[in-house]
Amino acid sequence: VSCFTPLLIISGYLQGRTQSKAGHVKTAKSFAEEGGRYAIEAIQNIRTIATLNQERFFIEKYKNVFDKDFKNKLCKIPIQALGKAIGNSFLYFIHVTAFSYGASLVESGNMDFVQVFRVFIVINFASMSIGRSTSSMPDYTVAKAATERILTFLDQISAIDPYNDKGLKP
């Protein structure tokens, strides 16, 4: 079972990255912002657009922005599905191999049935947890840097002395 640990870590990493939405939020936000700009422009200049009969033009511009987002996702979805399928199939092949070897150990009397499950579960969960935690390492480094900046800011001494009574008084 321990020979499959790298595969389990990779599988956990892939699952952790697909569950993380950090990268997808930025692109979706940029497409929404661009579409929002077109909508705001059309609303602010509604009289001019209506006078020049350009409603279809702005509708097409707005629609094209979200079509780009849709086409972008359309290309990524099969790749993500393939990665998820491979990652999940690793787990089943590892289960088959581990339990068949465990059954031979139980049959020969080298291990107890409970011990086989205990070893399998510990290695499986530990490897998957390592993989998932490594997938969130970039987020952790950003959070750590932000924490350091906040603590540095809080440690600064104010240029204004709050305990000094001198100054303008009403």
PDB file of C-alpha atoms in Angstrom:
ATOM      1  CA  VAL A   1       0.000   0.000   0.000  1.00  0.00           C
ATOM      2  CA  SER A   2       2.866   2.385   0.789  1.00  0.00           C
ATOM      3  CA  CYS A   3       4.145   2.103  -2.809  1.00  0.00           C
ATOM      4  CA  PHE A   4       0.953   3.883  -3.884  1.00  0.00           C
ATOM      5  CA  THR A   5       1.490   6.812  -1.505  1.00  0.00           C
ATOM      6  CA  PRO A   6       2.758   9.163  -4.271  1.00  0.00           C
ATOM      7  CA  LEU A   7      -0.313   8.380  -6.382  1.00  0.00           C
ATOM      8  CA  LEU A   8      -2.574   9.042  -3.413  1.00  0.00           C
ATOM      9  CA  ILE A   9      -0.823  12.355  -2.751  1.00  0.00           C
ATOM     10  CA  ILE A  10      -1.203  13.370  -6.417  1.00  0.00           C
ATOM     11  CA  SER A  11      -4.858  12.331  -6.347  1.00  0.00           C
ATOM     12  CA  GLY A  12      -5.447  14.379  -3.187  1.00  0.00           C
ATOM     13  CA  TYR A  13      -3.657  17.328  -4.760  1.00  0.00           C
ATOM     14  CA  LEU A  14      -5.840  17.163  -7.882  1.00  0.00           C
ATOM     15  CA  GLN A  15      -9.004  16.927  -5.805  1.00  0.00           C
ATOM     16  CA  GLY A  16      -7.902  19.833  -3.640  1.00  0.00           C
ATOM     17  CA  ARG A  17      -7.173  22.030  -6.672  1.00  0.00           C
ATOM     18  CA  THR A  18     -10.507  21.250  -8.318  1.00  0.00           C
ATOM     19  CA  GLN A  19     -12.356  22.051  -5.094  1.00  0.00           C
ATOM     20  CA  SER A  20     -10.454  25.319  -4.688  1.00  0.00           C
ATOM     21  CA  LYS A  21     -12.195  28.147  -6.513  1.00  0.00           C
ATOM     22  CA  ALA A  22      -9.529  30.821  -6.039  1.00  0.00           C
ATOM     23  CA  GLY A  23      -8.406  31.033  -9.654  1.00  0.00           C
ATOM     24  CA  HIS A  24     -11.878  30.754 -11.128  1.00  0.00           C
ATOM     25  CA  VAL A  25     -13.265  33.638  -9.093  1.00  0.00           C
ATOM     26  CA  LYS A  26     -10.795  36.140 -10.594  1.00  0.00           C
ATOM     27  CA  THR A  27     -11.648  35.280 -14.212  1.00  0.00           C
ATOM     28  CA  ALA A  28     -15.388  35.191 -13.546  1.00  0.00           C
ATOM     29  CA  LYS A  29     -15.111  38.534 -11.775  1.00  0.00           C
ATOM     30  CA  SER A  30     -13.251  40.117 -14.704  1.00  0.00           C
ATOM     31  CA  PHE A  31     -15.874  38.942 -17.206  1.00  0.00           C
ATOM     32  CA  ALA A  32     -18.652  40.184 -14.925  1.00  0.00           C
ATOM     33  CA  GLU A  33     -16.908  43.549 -14.521  1.00  0.00           C
ATOM     34  CA  GLU A  34     -16.532  43.947 -18.279  1.00  0.00           C
ATOM     35  CA  GLY A  35     -20.175  43.035 -18.842  1.00  0.00           C
ATOM     36  CA  GLY A  36     -21.176  45.416 -16.058  1.00  0.00           C
ATOM     37  CA  ARG A  37     -19.259  48.252 -17.732  1.00  0.00           C
ATOM     38  CA  TYR A  38     -21.213  47.720 -20.954  1.00  0.00           C
ATOM     39  CA  ALA A  39     -24.497  47.618 -19.047  1.00  0.00           C
ATOM     40  CA  ILE A  40     -23.679  50.808 -17.115  1.00  0.00           C
ATOM     41  CA  GLU A  41     -22.625  52.573 -20.313  1.00  0.00           C
ATOM     42  CA  ALA A  42     -25.889  51.588 -21.968  1.00  0.00           C
ATOM     43  CA  ILE A  43     -28.000  52.678 -18.994  1.00  0.00           C
ATOM     44  CA  GLN A  44     -26.228  56.025 -18.619  1.00  0.00           C
ATOM     45  CA  ASN A  45     -26.590  56.811 -22.308  1.00  0.00           C
ATOM     46  CA  ILE A  46     -30.023  55.267 -22.857  1.00  0.00           C
ATOM     47  CA  ARG A  47     -31.433  58.268 -24.733  1.00  0.00           C
ATOM     48  CA  THR A  48     -28.512  58.426 -27.149  1.00  0.00           C
ATOM     49  CA  ILE A  49     -28.635  54.676 -27.731  1.00  0.00           C
ATOM     50  CA  ALA A  50     -32.380  54.763 -28.334  1.00  0.00           C
ATOM     51  CA  THR A  51     -32.059  57.769 -30.660  1.00  0.00           C
ATOM     52  CA  LEU A  52     -29.339  56.092 -32.719  1.00  0.00           C
ATOM     53  CA  ASN A  53     -31.166  52.746 -32.614  1.00  0.00           C
ATOM     54  CA  GLN A  54     -28.104  50.962 -31.150  1.00  0.00           C
ATOM     55  CA  GLU A  55     -29.853  48.688 -28.661  1.00  0.00           C
ATOM     56  CA  ARG A  56     -28.848  45.530 -30.566  1.00  0.00           C
ATOM     57  CA  PHE A  57     -25.207  46.667 -30.640  1.00  0.00           C
ATOM     58  CA  PHE A  58     -25.003  46.931 -26.848  1.00  0.00           C
ATOM     59  CA  ILE A  59     -26.925  43.709 -26.348  1.00  0.00           C
ATOM     60  CA  GLU A  60     -24.426  41.915 -28.617  1.00  0.00           C
ATOM     61  CA  LYS A  61     -21.459  43.449 -26.777  1.00  0.00           C
ATOM     62  CA  TYR A  62     -22.907  42.344 -23.446  1.00  0.00           C
ATOM     63  CA  LYS A  63     -23.678  38.865 -24.779  1.00  0.00           C
ATOM     64  CA  ASN A  64     -20.210  38.444 -26.320  1.00  0.00           C
ATOM     65  CA  VAL A  65     -18.517  39.077 -22.988  1.00  0.00           C
ATOM     66  CA  PHE A  66     -20.354  36.214 -21.334  1.00  0.00           C
ATOM     67  CA  ASP A  67     -20.003  34.019 -24.429  1.00  0.00           C
ATOM     68  CA  LYS A  68     -16.213  34.355 -24.005  1.00  0.00           C
ATOM     69  CA  ASP A  69     -16.567  33.167 -20.420  1.00  0.00           C
ATOM     70  CA  PHE A  70     -18.767  30.263 -21.534  1.00  0.00           C
ATOM     71  CA  LYS A  71     -16.341  29.230 -24.311  1.00  0.00           C
ATOM     72  CA  ASN A  72     -13.450  29.507 -21.882  1.00  0.00           C
ATOM     73  CA  LYS A  73     -15.184  27.156 -19.463  1.00  0.00           C
ATOM     74  CA  LEU A  74     -16.285  24.852 -22.266  1.00  0.00           C
ATOM     75  CA  CYS A  75     -12.637  24.094 -23.062  1.00  0.00           C
ATOM     76  CA  LYS A  76     -11.643  23.572 -19.426  1.00  0.00           C
ATOM     77  CA  ILE A  77     -14.516  21.337 -18.340  1.00  0.00           C
ATOM     78  CA  PRO A  78     -13.450  18.184 -20.268  1.00  0.00           C
ATOM     79  CA  ILE A  79      -9.865  18.576 -19.031  1.00  0.00           C
ATOM     80  CA  GLN A  80     -11.042  18.940 -15.442  1.00  0.00           C
ATOM     81  CA  ALA A  81     -13.357  15.963 -15.856  1.00  0.00           C
ATOM     82  CA  LEU A  82     -10.509  13.836 -17.208  1.00  0.00           C
ATOM     83  CA  GLY A  83      -8.266  14.847 -14.307  1.00  0.00           C
ATOM     84  CA  LYS A  84     -10.993  14.050 -11.805  1.00  0.00           C
ATOM     85  CA  ALA A  85     -11.674  10.696 -13.475  1.00  0.00           C
ATOM     86  CA  ILE A  86      -8.000   9.736 -13.399  1.00  0.00           C
ATOM     87  CA  GLY A  87      -7.654  10.865  -9.785  1.00  0.00           C
ATOM     88  CA  ASN A  88     -10.697   8.887  -8.680  1.00  0.00           C
ATOM     89  CA  SER A  89      -9.706   5.810 -10.691  1.00  0.00           C
ATOM     90  CA  PHE A  90      -6.341   5.782  -8.878  1.00  0.00           C
ATOM     91  CA  LEU A  91      -8.236   5.310  -5.653  1.00  0.00           C
ATOM     92  CA  TYR A  92     -10.187   2.300  -6.894  1.00  0.00           C
ATOM     93  CA  PHE A  93      -7.144   0.580  -8.371  1.00  0.00           C
ATOM     94  CA  ILE A  94      -5.252   1.151  -5.138  1.00  0.00           C
ATOM     95  CA  HIS A  95      -8.184  -0.239  -3.131  1.00  0.00           C
ATOM     96  CA  VAL A  96      -8.275  -3.371  -5.282  1.00  0.00           C
ATOM     97  CA  THR A  97      -4.541  -3.907  -4.982  1.00  0.00           C
ATOM     98  CA  ALA A  98      -4.402  -3.213  -1.251  1.00  0.00           C
ATOM     99  CA  PHE A  99      -7.337  -5.417  -0.332  1.00  0.00           C
ATOM    100  CA  SER A 100      -6.243  -8.286  -2.548  1.00  0.00           C
ATOM    101  CA  TYR A 101      -2.781  -8.205  -0.959  1.00  0.00           C
ATOM    102  CA  GLY A 102      -4.397  -7.812   2.473  1.00  0.00           C
ATOM    103  CA  ALA A 103      -6.605 -10.834   1.787  1.00  0.00           C
ATOM    104  CA  SER A 104      -3.527 -12.909   0.940  1.00  0.00           C
ATOM    105  CA  LEU A 105      -1.870 -11.757   4.202  1.00  0.00           C
ATOM    106  CA  VAL A 106      -4.976 -12.683   6.209  1.00  0.00           C
ATOM    107  CA  GLU A 107      -5.198 -16.028   4.421  1.00  0.00           C
ATOM    108  CA  SER A 108      -1.556 -16.854   5.196  1.00  0.00           C
ATOM    109  CA  GLY A 109      -2.019 -15.788   8.831  1.00  0.00           C
ATOM    110  CA  ASN A 110       0.566 -12.966   8.749  1.00  0.00           C
ATOM    111  CA  MET A 111      -1.995 -10.266   9.588  1.00  0.00           C
ATOM    112  CA  ASP A 112      -5.363  -9.965  11.196  1.00  0.00           C
ATOM    113  CA  PHE A 113      -8.368  -8.645   9.251  1.00  0.00           C
ATOM    114  CA  VAL A 114      -8.622  -5.563  11.510  1.00  0.00           C
ATOM    115  CA  GLN A 115      -4.910  -4.805  11.061  1.00  0.00           C
ATOM    116  CA  VAL A 116      -5.268  -4.802   7.272  1.00  0.00           C
ATOM    117  CA  PHE A 117      -8.046  -2.227   7.473  1.00  0.00           C
ATOM    118  CA  ARG A 118      -6.155  -0.151  10.039  1.00  0.00           C
ATOM    119  CA  VAL A 119      -2.999   0.028   7.898  1.00  0.00           C
ATOM    120  CA  PHE A 120      -4.954   0.749   4.734  1.00  0.00           C
ATOM    121  CA  ILE A 121      -7.040   3.521   6.284  1.00  0.00           C
ATOM    122  CA  VAL A 122      -4.071   5.232   7.934  1.00  0.00           C
ATOM    123  CA  ILE A 123      -1.993   5.281   4.746  1.00  0.00           C
ATOM    124  CA  ASN A 124      -4.945   6.262   2.550  1.00  0.00           C
ATOM    125  CA  PHE A 125      -6.170   9.147   4.698  1.00  0.00           C
ATOM    126  CA  ALA A 126      -2.685  10.423   5.485  1.00  0.00           C
ATOM    127  CA  SER A 127      -1.688  10.505   1.821  1.00  0.00           C
ATOM    128  CA  MET A 128      -4.918  12.153   0.711  1.00  0.00           C
ATOM    129  CA  SER A 129      -4.612  14.758   3.481  1.00  0.00           C
ATOM    130  CA  ILE A 130      -1.032  15.551   2.481  1.00  0.00           C
ATOM    131  CA  GLY A 131      -2.124  16.005  -1.128  1.00  0.00           C
ATOM    132  CA  ARG A 132      -5.045  18.256  -0.233  1.00  0.00           C
ATOM    133  CA  SER A 133      -2.945  20.359   2.112  1.00  0.00           C
ATOM    134  CA  THR A 134      -0.250  20.862  -0.548  1.00  0.00           C
ATOM    135  CA  SER A 135      -2.901  22.081  -2.962  1.00  0.00           C
ATOM    136  CA  SER A 136      -3.726  24.938  -0.596  1.00  0.00           C
ATOM    137  CA  MET A 137      -0.106  25.953   0.039  1.00  0.00           C
ATOM    138  CA  PRO A 138      -0.212  28.977  -2.332  1.00  0.00           C
ATOM    139  CA  ASP A 139      -3.241  30.287  -0.436  1.00  0.00           C
ATOM    140  CA  TYR A 140      -1.408  29.727   2.843  1.00  0.00           C
ATOM    141  CA  THR A 141       1.648  31.715   1.751  1.00  0.00           C
ATOM    142  CA  VAL A 142      -0.533  34.645   0.656  1.00  0.00           C
ATOM    143  CA  ALA A 143      -2.402  34.564   3.972  1.00  0.00           C
ATOM    144  CA  LYS A 144       0.848  34.396   5.924  1.00  0.00           C
ATOM    145  CA  ALA A 145       2.260  37.418   4.058  1.00  0.00           C
ATOM    146  CA  ALA A 146      -0.956  39.366   4.709  1.00  0.00           C
ATOM    147  CA  THR A 147      -0.791  38.488   8.401  1.00  0.00           C
ATOM    148  CA  GLU A 148       2.790  39.725   8.610  1.00  0.00           C
ATOM    149  CA  ARG A 149       1.816  43.026   6.949  1.00  0.00           C
ATOM    150  CA  ILE A 150      -1.079  43.519   9.377  1.00  0.00           C
ATOM    151  CA  LEU A 151       1.100  42.770  12.407  1.00  0.00           C
ATOM    152  CA  THR A 152       3.782  45.175  11.141  1.00  0.00           C
ATOM    153  CA  PHE A 153       1.126  47.851  10.721  1.00  0.00           C
ATOM    154  CA  LEU A 154      -0.224  47.271  14.232  1.00  0.00           C
ATOM    155  CA  ASP A 155       3.275  47.494  15.750  1.00  0.00           C
ATOM    156  CA  GLN A 156       3.918  50.946  14.277  1.00  0.00           C
ATOM    157  CA  ILE A 157       4.044  53.871  16.691  1.00  0.00           C
ATOM    158  CA  SER A 158       1.631  56.673  15.889  1.00  0.00           C
ATOM    159  CA  ALA A 159       3.084  60.056  14.913  1.00  0.00           C
ATOM    160  CA  ILE A 160       0.373  61.713  17.022  1.00  0.00           C
ATOM    161  CA  ASP A 161       0.749  61.351  20.779  1.00  0.00           C
ATOM    162  CA  PRO A 162      -2.732  60.608  22.175  1.00  0.00           C
ATOM    163  CA  TYR A 163      -1.644  61.410  25.745  1.00  0.00           C
ATOM    164  CA  ASN A 164      -0.413  64.963  24.993  1.00  0.00           C
ATOM    165  CA  ASP A 165      -2.792  67.754  26.137  1.00  0.00           C
ATOM    166  CA  LYS A 166      -1.175  70.458  23.981  1.00  0.00           C
ATOM    167  CA  GLY A 167      -2.848  71.585  20.812  1.00  0.00           C
ATOM    168  CA  LEU A 168      -5.985  73.414  19.704  1.00  0.00           C
ATOM    169  CA  LYS A 169      -8.912  73.345  22.106  1.00  0.00           C
ATOM    170  CA  PRO A 170     -12.495  74.320  21.393  1.00  0.00           C
TER     171      PRO A 170
END
